[in-house]
mmCIF file of C-alpha atoms in Angstrom:
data_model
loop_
_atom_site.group_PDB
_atom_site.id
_atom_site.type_symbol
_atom_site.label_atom_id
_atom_site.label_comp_id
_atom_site.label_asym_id
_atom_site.label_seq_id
_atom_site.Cartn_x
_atom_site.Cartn_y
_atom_site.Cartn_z
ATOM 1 C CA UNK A 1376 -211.540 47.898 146.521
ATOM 2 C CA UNK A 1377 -212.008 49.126 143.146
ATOM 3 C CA UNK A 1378 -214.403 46.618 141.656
ATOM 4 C CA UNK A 1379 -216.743 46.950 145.061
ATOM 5 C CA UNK A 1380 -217.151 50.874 144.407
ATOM 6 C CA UNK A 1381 -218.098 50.011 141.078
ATOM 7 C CA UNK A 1382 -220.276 47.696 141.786
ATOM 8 C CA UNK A 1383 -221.449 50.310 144.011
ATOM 9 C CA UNK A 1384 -221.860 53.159 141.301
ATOM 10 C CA UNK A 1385 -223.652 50.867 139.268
ATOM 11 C CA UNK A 1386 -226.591 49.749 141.794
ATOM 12 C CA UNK A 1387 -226.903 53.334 142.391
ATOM 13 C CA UNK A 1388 -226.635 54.497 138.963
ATOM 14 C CA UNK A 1389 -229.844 51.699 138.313
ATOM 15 C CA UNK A 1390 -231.817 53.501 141.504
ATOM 16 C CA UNK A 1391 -232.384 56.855 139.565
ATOM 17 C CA UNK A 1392 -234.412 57.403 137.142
ATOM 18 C CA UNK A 1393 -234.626 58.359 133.106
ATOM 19 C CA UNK A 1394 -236.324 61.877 134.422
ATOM 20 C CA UNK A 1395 -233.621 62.466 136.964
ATOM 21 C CA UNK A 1396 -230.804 62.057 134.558
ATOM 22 C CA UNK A 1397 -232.516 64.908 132.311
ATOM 23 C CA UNK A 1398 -232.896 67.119 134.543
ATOM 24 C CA UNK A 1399 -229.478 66.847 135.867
ATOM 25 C CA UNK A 1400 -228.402 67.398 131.890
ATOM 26 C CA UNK A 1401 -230.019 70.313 131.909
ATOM 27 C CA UNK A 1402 -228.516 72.017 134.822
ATOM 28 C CA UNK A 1403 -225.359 70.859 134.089
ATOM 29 C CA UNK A 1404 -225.672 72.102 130.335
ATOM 30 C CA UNK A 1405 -226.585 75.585 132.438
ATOM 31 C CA UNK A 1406 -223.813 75.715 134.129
ATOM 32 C CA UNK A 1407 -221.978 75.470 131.566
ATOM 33 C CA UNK A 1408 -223.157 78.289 129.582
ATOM 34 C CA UNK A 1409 -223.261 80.327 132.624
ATOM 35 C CA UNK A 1410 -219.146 79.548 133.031
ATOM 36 C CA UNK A 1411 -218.388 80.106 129.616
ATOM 37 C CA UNK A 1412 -220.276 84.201 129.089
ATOM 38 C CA UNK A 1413 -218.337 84.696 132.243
ATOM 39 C CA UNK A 1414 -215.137 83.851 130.920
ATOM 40 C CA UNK A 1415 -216.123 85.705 127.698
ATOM 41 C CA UNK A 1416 -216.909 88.984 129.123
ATOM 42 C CA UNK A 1417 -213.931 89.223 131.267
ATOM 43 C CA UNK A 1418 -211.601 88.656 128.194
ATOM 44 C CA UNK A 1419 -210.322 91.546 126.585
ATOM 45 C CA UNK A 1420 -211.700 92.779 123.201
ATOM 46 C CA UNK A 1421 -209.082 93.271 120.600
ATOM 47 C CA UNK A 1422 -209.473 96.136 118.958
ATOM 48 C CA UNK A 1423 -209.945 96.570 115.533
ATOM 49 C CA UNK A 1424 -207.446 98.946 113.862
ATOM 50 C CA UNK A 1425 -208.579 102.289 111.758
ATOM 51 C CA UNK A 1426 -208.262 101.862 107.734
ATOM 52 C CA UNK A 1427 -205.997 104.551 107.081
ATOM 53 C CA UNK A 1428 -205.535 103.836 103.771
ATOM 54 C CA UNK A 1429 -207.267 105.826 100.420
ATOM 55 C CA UNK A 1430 -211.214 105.980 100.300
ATOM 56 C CA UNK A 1431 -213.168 107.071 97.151
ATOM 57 C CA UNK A 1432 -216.951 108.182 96.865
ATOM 58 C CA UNK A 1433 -219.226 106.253 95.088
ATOM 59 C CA UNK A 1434 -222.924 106.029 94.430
ATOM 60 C CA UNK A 1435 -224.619 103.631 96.600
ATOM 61 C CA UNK A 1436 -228.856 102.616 96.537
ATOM 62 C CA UNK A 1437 -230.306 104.489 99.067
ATOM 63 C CA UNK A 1438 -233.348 102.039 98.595
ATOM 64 C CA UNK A 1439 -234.499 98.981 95.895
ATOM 65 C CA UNK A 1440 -234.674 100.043 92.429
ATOM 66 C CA UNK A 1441 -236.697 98.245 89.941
ATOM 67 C CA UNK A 1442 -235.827 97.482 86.227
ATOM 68 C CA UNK A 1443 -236.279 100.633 83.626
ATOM 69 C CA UNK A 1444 -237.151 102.938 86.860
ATOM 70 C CA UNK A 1445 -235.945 106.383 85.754
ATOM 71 C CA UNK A 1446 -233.421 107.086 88.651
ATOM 72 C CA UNK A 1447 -234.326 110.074 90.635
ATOM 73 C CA UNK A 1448 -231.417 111.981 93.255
ATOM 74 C CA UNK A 1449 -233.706 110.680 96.290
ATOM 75 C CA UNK A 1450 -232.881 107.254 95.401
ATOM 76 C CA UNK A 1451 -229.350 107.401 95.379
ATOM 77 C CA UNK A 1452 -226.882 108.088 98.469
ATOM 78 C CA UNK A 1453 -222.777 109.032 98.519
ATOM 79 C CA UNK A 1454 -220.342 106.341 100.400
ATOM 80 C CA UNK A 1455 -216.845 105.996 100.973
ATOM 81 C CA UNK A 1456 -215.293 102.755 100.246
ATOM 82 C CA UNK A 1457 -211.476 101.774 100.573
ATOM 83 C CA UNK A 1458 -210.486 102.077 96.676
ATOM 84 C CA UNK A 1459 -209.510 98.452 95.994
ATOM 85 C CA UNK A 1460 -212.870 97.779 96.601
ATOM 86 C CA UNK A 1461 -214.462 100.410 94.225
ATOM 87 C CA UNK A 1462 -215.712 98.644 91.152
ATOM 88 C CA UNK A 1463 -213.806 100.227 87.951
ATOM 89 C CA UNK A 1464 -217.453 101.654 86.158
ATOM 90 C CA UNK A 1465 -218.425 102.745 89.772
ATOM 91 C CA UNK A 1466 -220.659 105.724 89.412
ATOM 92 C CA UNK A 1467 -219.310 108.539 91.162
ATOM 93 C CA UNK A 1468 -221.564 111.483 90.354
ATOM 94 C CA UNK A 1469 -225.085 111.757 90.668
ATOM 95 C CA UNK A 1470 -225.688 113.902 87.775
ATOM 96 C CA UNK A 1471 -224.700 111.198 85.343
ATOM 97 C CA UNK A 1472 -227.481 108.873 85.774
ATOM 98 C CA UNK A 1473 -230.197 110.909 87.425
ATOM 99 C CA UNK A 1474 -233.266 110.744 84.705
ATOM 100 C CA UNK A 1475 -231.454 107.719 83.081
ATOM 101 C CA UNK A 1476 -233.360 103.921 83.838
ATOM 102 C CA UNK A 1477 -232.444 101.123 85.607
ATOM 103 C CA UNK A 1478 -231.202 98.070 83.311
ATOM 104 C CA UNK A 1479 -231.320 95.657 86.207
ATOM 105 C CA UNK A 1480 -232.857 95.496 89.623
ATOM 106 C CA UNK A 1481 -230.675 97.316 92.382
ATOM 107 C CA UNK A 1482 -230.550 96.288 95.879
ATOM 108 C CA UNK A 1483 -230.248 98.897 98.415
ATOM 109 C CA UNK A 1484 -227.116 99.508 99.304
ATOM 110 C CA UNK A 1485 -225.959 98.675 95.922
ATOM 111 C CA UNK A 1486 -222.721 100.266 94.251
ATOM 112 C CA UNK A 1487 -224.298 101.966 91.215
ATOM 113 C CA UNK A 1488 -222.435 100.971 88.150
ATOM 114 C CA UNK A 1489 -222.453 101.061 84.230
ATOM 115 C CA UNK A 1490 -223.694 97.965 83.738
ATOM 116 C CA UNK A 1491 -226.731 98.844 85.788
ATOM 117 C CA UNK A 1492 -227.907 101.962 84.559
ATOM 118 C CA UNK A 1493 -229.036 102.670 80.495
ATOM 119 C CA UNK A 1494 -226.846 105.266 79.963
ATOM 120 C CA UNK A 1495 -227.507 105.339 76.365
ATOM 121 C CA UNK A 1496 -231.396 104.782 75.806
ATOM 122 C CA UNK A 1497 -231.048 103.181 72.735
ATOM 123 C CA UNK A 1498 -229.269 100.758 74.896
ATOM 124 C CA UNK A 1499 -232.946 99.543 75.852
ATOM 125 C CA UNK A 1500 -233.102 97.808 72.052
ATOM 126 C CA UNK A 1501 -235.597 98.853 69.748
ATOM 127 C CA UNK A 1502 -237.993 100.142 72.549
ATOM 128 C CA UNK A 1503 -234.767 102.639 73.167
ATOM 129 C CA UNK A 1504 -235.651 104.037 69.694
ATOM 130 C CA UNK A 1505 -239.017 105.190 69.990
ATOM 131 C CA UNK A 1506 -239.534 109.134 71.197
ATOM 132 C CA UNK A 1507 -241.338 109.562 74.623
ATOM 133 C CA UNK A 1508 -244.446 110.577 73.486
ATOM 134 C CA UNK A 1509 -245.177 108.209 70.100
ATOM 135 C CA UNK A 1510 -245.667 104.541 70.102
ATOM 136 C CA UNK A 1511 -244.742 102.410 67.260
ATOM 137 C CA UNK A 1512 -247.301 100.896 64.606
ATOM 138 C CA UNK A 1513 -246.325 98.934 61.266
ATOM 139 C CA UNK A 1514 -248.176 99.480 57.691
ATOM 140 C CA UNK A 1515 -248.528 97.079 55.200
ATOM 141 C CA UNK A 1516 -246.138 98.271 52.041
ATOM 142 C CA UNK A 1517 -244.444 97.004 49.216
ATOM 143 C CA UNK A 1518 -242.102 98.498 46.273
ATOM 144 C CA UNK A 1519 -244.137 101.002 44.924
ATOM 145 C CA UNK A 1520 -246.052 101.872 48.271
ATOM 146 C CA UNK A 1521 -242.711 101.931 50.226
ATOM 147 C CA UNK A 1522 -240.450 103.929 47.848
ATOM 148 C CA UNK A 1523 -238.675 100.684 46.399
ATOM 149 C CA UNK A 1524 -237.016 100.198 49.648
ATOM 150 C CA UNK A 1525 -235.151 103.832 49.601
ATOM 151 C CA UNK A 1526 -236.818 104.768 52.562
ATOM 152 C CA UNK A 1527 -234.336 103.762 55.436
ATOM 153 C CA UNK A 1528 -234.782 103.360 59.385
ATOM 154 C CA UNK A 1529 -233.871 106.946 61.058
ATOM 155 C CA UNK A 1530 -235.034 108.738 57.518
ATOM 156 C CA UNK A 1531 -238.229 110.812 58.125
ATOM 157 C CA UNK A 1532 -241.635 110.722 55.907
ATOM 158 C CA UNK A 1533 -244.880 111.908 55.114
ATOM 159 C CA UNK A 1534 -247.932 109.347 54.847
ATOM 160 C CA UNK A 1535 -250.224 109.610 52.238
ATOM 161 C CA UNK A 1536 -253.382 108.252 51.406
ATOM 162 C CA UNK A 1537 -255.472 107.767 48.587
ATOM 163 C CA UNK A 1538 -259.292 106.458 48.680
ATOM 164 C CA UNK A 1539 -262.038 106.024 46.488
ATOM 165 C CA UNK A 1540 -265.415 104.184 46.116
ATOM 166 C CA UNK A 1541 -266.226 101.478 43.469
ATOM 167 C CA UNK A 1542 -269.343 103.217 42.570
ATOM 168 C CA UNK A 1543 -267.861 106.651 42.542
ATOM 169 C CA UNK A 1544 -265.503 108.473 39.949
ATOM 170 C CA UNK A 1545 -263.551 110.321 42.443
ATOM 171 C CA UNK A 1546 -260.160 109.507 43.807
ATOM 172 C CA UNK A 1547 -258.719 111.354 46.458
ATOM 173 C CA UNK A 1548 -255.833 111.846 48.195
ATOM 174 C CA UNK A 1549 -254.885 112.959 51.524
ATOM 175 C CA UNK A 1550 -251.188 113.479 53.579
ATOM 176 C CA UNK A 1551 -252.820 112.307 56.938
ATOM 177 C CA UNK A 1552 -249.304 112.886 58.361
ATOM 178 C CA UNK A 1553 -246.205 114.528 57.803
ATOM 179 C CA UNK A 1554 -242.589 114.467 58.979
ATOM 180 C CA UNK A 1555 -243.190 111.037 60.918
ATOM 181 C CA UNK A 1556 -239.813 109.152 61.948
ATOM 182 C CA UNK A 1557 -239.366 105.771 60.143
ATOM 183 C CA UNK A 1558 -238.074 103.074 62.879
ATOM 184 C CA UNK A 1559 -238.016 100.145 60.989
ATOM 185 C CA UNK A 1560 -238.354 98.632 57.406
ATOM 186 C CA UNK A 1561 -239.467 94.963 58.035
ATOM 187 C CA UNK A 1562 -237.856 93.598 60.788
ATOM 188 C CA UNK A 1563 -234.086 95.700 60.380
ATOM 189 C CA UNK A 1564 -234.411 98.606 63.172
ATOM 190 C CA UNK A 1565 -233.017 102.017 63.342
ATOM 191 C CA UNK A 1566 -230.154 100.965 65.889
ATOM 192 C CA UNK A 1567 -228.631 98.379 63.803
ATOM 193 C CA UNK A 1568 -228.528 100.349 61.073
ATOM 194 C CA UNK A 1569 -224.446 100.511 61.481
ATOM 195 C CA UNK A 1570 -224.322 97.051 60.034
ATOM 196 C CA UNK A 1571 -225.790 97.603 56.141
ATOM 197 C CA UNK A 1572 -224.143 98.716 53.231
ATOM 198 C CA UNK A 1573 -226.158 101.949 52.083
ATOM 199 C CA UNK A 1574 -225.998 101.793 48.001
ATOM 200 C CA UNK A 1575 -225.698 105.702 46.751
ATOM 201 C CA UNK A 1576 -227.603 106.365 43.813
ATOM 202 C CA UNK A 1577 -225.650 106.161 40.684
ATOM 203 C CA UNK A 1578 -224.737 109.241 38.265
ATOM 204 C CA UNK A 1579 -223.570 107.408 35.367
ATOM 205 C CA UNK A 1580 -224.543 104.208 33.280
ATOM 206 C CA UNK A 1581 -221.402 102.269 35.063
ATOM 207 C CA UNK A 1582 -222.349 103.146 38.525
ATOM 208 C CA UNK A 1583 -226.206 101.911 37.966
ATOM 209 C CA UNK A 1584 -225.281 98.569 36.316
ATOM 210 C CA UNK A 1585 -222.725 98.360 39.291
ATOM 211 C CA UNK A 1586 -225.389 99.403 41.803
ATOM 212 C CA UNK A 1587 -227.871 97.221 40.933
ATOM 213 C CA UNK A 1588 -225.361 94.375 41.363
ATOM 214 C CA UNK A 1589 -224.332 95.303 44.849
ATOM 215 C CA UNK A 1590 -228.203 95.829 45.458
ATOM 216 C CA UNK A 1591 -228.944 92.038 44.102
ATOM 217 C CA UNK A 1592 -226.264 90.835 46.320
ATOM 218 C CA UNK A 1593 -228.398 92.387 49.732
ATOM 219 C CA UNK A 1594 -230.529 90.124 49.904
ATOM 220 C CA UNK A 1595 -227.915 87.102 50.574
ATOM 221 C CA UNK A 1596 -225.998 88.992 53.073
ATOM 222 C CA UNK A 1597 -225.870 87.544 56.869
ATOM 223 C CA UNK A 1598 -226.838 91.196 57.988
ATOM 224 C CA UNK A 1599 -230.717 91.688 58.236
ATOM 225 C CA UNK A 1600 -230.485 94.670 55.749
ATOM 226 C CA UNK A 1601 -233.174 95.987 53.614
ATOM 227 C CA UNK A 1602 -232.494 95.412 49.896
ATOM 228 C CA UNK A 1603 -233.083 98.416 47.142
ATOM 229 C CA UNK A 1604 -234.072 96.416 44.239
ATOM 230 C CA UNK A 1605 -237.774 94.987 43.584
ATOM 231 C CA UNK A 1606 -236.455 91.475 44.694
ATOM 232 C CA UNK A 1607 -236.243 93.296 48.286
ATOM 233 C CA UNK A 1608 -239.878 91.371 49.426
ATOM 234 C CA UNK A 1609 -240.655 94.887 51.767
ATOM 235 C CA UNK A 1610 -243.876 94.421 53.313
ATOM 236 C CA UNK A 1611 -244.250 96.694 56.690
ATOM 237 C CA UNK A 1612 -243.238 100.191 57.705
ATOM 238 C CA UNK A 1613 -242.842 100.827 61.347
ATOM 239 C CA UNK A 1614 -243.535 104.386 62.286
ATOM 240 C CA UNK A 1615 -243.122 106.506 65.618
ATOM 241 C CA UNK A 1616 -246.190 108.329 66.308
ATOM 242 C CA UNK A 1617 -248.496 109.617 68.571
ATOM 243 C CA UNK A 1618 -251.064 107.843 69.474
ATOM 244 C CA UNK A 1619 -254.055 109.451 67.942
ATOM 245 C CA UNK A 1620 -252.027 109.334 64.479
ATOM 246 C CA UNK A 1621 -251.873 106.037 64.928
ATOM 247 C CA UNK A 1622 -255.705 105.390 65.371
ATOM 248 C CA UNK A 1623 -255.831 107.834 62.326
ATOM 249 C CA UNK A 1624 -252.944 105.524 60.419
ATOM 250 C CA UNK A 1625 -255.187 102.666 61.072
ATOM 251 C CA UNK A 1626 -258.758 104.133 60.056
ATOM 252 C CA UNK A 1627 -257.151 105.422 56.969
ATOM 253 C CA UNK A 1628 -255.374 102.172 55.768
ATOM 254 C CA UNK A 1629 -258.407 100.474 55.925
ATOM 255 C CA UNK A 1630 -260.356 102.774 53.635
ATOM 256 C CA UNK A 1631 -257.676 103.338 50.816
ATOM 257 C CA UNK A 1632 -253.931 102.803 49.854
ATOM 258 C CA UNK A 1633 -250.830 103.933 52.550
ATOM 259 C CA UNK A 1634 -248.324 105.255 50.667
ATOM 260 C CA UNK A 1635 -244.900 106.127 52.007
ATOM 261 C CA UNK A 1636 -243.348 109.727 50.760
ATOM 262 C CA UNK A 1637 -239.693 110.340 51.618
ATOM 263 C CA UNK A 1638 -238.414 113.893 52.575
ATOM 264 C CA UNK A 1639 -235.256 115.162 52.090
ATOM 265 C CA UNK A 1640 -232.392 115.330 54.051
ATOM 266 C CA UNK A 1641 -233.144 119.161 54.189
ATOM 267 C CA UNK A 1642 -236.418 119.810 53.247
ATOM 268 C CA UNK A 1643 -236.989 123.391 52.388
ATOM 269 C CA UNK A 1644 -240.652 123.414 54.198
ATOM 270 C CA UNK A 1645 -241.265 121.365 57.377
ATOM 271 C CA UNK A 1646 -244.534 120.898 56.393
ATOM 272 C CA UNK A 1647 -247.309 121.192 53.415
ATOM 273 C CA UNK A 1648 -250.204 123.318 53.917
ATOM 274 C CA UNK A 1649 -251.901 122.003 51.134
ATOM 275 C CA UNK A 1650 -252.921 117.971 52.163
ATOM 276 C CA UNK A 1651 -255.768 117.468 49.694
ATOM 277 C CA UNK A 1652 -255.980 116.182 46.138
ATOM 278 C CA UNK A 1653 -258.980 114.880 44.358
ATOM 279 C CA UNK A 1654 -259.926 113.735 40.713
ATOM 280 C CA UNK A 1655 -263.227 112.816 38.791
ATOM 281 C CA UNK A 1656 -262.188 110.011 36.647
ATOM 282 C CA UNK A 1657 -264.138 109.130 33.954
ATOM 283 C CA UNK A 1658 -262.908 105.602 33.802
ATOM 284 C CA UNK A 1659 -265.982 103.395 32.432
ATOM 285 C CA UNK A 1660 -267.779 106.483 31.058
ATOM 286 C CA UNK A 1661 -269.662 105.511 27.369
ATOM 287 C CA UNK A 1662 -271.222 108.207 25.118
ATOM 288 C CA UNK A 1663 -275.605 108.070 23.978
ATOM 289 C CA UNK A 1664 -276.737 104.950 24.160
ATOM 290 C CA UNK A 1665 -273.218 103.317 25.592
ATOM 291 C CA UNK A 1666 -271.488 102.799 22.187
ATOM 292 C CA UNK A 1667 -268.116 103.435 21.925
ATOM 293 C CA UNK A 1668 -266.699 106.169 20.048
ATOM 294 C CA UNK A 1669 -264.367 105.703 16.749
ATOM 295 C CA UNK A 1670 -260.508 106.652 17.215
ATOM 296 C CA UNK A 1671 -260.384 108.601 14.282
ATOM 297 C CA UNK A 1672 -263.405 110.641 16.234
ATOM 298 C CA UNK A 1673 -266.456 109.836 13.216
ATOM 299 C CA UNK A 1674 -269.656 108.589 14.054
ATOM 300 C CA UNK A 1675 -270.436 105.921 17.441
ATOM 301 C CA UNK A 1676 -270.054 102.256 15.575
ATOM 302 C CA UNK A 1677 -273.122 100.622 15.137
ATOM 303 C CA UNK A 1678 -274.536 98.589 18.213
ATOM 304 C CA UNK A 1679 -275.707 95.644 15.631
ATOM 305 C CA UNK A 1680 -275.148 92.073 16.015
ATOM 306 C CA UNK A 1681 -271.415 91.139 14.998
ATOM 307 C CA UNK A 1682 -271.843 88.565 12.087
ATOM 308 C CA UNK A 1683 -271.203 84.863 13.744
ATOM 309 C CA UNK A 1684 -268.366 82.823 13.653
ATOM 310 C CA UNK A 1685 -268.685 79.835 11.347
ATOM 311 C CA UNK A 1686 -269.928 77.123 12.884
ATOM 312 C CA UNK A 1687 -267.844 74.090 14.091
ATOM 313 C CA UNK A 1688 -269.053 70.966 14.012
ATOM 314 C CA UNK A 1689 -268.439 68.494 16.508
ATOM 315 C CA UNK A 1690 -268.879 64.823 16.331
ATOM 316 C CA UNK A 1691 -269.532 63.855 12.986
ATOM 317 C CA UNK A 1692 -267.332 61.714 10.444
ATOM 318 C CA UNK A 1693 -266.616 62.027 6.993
ATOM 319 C CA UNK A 1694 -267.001 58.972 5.004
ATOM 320 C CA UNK A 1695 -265.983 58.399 1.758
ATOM 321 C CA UNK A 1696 -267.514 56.398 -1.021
ATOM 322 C CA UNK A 1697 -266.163 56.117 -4.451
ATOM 323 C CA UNK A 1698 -265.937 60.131 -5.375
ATOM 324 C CA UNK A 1699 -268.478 60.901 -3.227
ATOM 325 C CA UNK A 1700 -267.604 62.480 0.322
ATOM 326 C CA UNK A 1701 -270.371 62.666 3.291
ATOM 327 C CA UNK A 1702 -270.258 63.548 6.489
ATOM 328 C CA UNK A 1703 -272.335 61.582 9.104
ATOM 329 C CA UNK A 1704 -273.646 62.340 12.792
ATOM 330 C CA UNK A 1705 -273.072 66.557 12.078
#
């Protein structure tokens, strides 16, 4: 009985076609959707219980923030999380970060944290260090022009600058700008400053012969710090200023000597009225006639022809014969 139903099924199963056994797939898969959001309605949701545990505020992205974006209140928002999730440099005042810039790119919805905002600017590296409103340009210097490497980054100086032509007598020179902030002395900044040994200046004969040993000894530290000593090898200035000063640095440098002056640490007069210094020089300058004038101050030498130098000969050989000595091919 059971093989002949089989065999039935079978010749019956061969009768229908590949498109009829699709369809009847599909409403079968149909159905049983249908079944199943029936049984899933009518079962009970369980509901979730209330946290009652302790919340904390934070400071949450109230949209995307971009890298070095000074944060403003509009782009911030207040949230209460459970505490175990509040990170531990969570921001949880506005006020400390409004006006500061955004170290990283924050998602909205971001917790606000330390390591996201600058809260120091100097933070930023050496682009931290430069004011708002100056930009920072380097100067060619060297030991003489650059204060024999005195001048440190932070210190504060006046730029001077003295010009004068070939074919003229006059030198001038001119303090193009004055109380400018010195960022950077080759390539140690003002922020890592921290790391060098400052030499004082010596008082007695012991302290200078023991100064200029530390100050030969800068050179091979680890730490990029500026050296004191001629050995130092300074060769740029970088200095904070606006940017018109700078297109004045620039113009100036090109047409004379830049010359680094160092204020003090409390200068009595923020700055010099009187910029301007010029001197006929009367380098090259001959008396009548372009002879040169005596030291003891008597009359101009005489302009004659020196007497010659004796004659060398070249060439020639001396032969000698008996007593008699000749020279041959002079």
């Amino acid at each position: 009985m059971k093989p002949e139903f089989t065999k039935q099924f079978s010749e019956m199963a061969e009768k229908i076609s590949y498109k009829y056994w699709i369809v009847f797939a599909a409403i079968a898969s149909l159905l049983f959707g249908i079944l199943l959001f029936i049984y899933l309605e009518q079962k009970p949701e369980t509901p979730v219980p209330a946290y009652n545990g302790e919340k904390a505020t934070v400071i949450v992205a109230a949209t995307d923030i971009a890298p070095r974006t000074l944060i403003q209140s509009n782009m911030l928002t207040t949230k209460e999380i459970p505490v175990e999730f509040v990170p531990d440099d969570a921001i949880t005042d506005v006020k400390d970060i409004v006006g500061k810039p955004a170290k990283f790119q924050i998602m909205r919805d971001d917790i606000v944290t330390d390591r996201k905002v600058l809260m120091d600017i100097k933070m930023a590296g050496f682009t931290g260090t430069i004011p708002p409103d100056c930009r920072a340009i380097s100067i060619g210097i060297n030991d003489v022009t650059g204060i024999s490497g005195f001048a440190k980054p932070g210190d504060y100086v006046d730029v001077l600058v003295v010009s004068g032509s070939g074919n003229d007598s006059r030198i001038t020179s001119n303090i193009i700008l004055q109380n400018i902030l010195l960022l950077a002395i080759n390539k140690t900044p003002m922020y890592s400053q921290r790391n060098v040994v400052v030499n004082t200046p010596a008082n007695e004969d012991g302290d200078k012969n023991n100064n200029s040993n530390n100050n030969s000894n800068v050179q091979g530290n680890s730490q990029p710090a500026p050296s004191n000593t001629a050995s130092s090898g300074v060769a740029t200035a970088t200095l904070a200023v606006s940017p018109r000063d700078a297109m004045e640095l620039i113009a100036a440098a090109q047409s004379g000597t830049v010359y680094l002056v160092l204020r003090p640490y409390k200068p009595r007069d923020t700055f010099t009225t009187n910029t301007e210094y010029s001197k006929v020089t009367n380098k090259g300058a001959t008396p009548q006639g372009g002879q040169p004038m005596p030291a003891g101050g008597g009359q101009p030498v005489s302009n004659g022809a020196a007497a010659p130098a004796p004659a060398q000969s070249y060439g020639s050989v001396e032969v000698i014969r008996g007593t008699k000595v000749t020279r041959e091919g002079a």
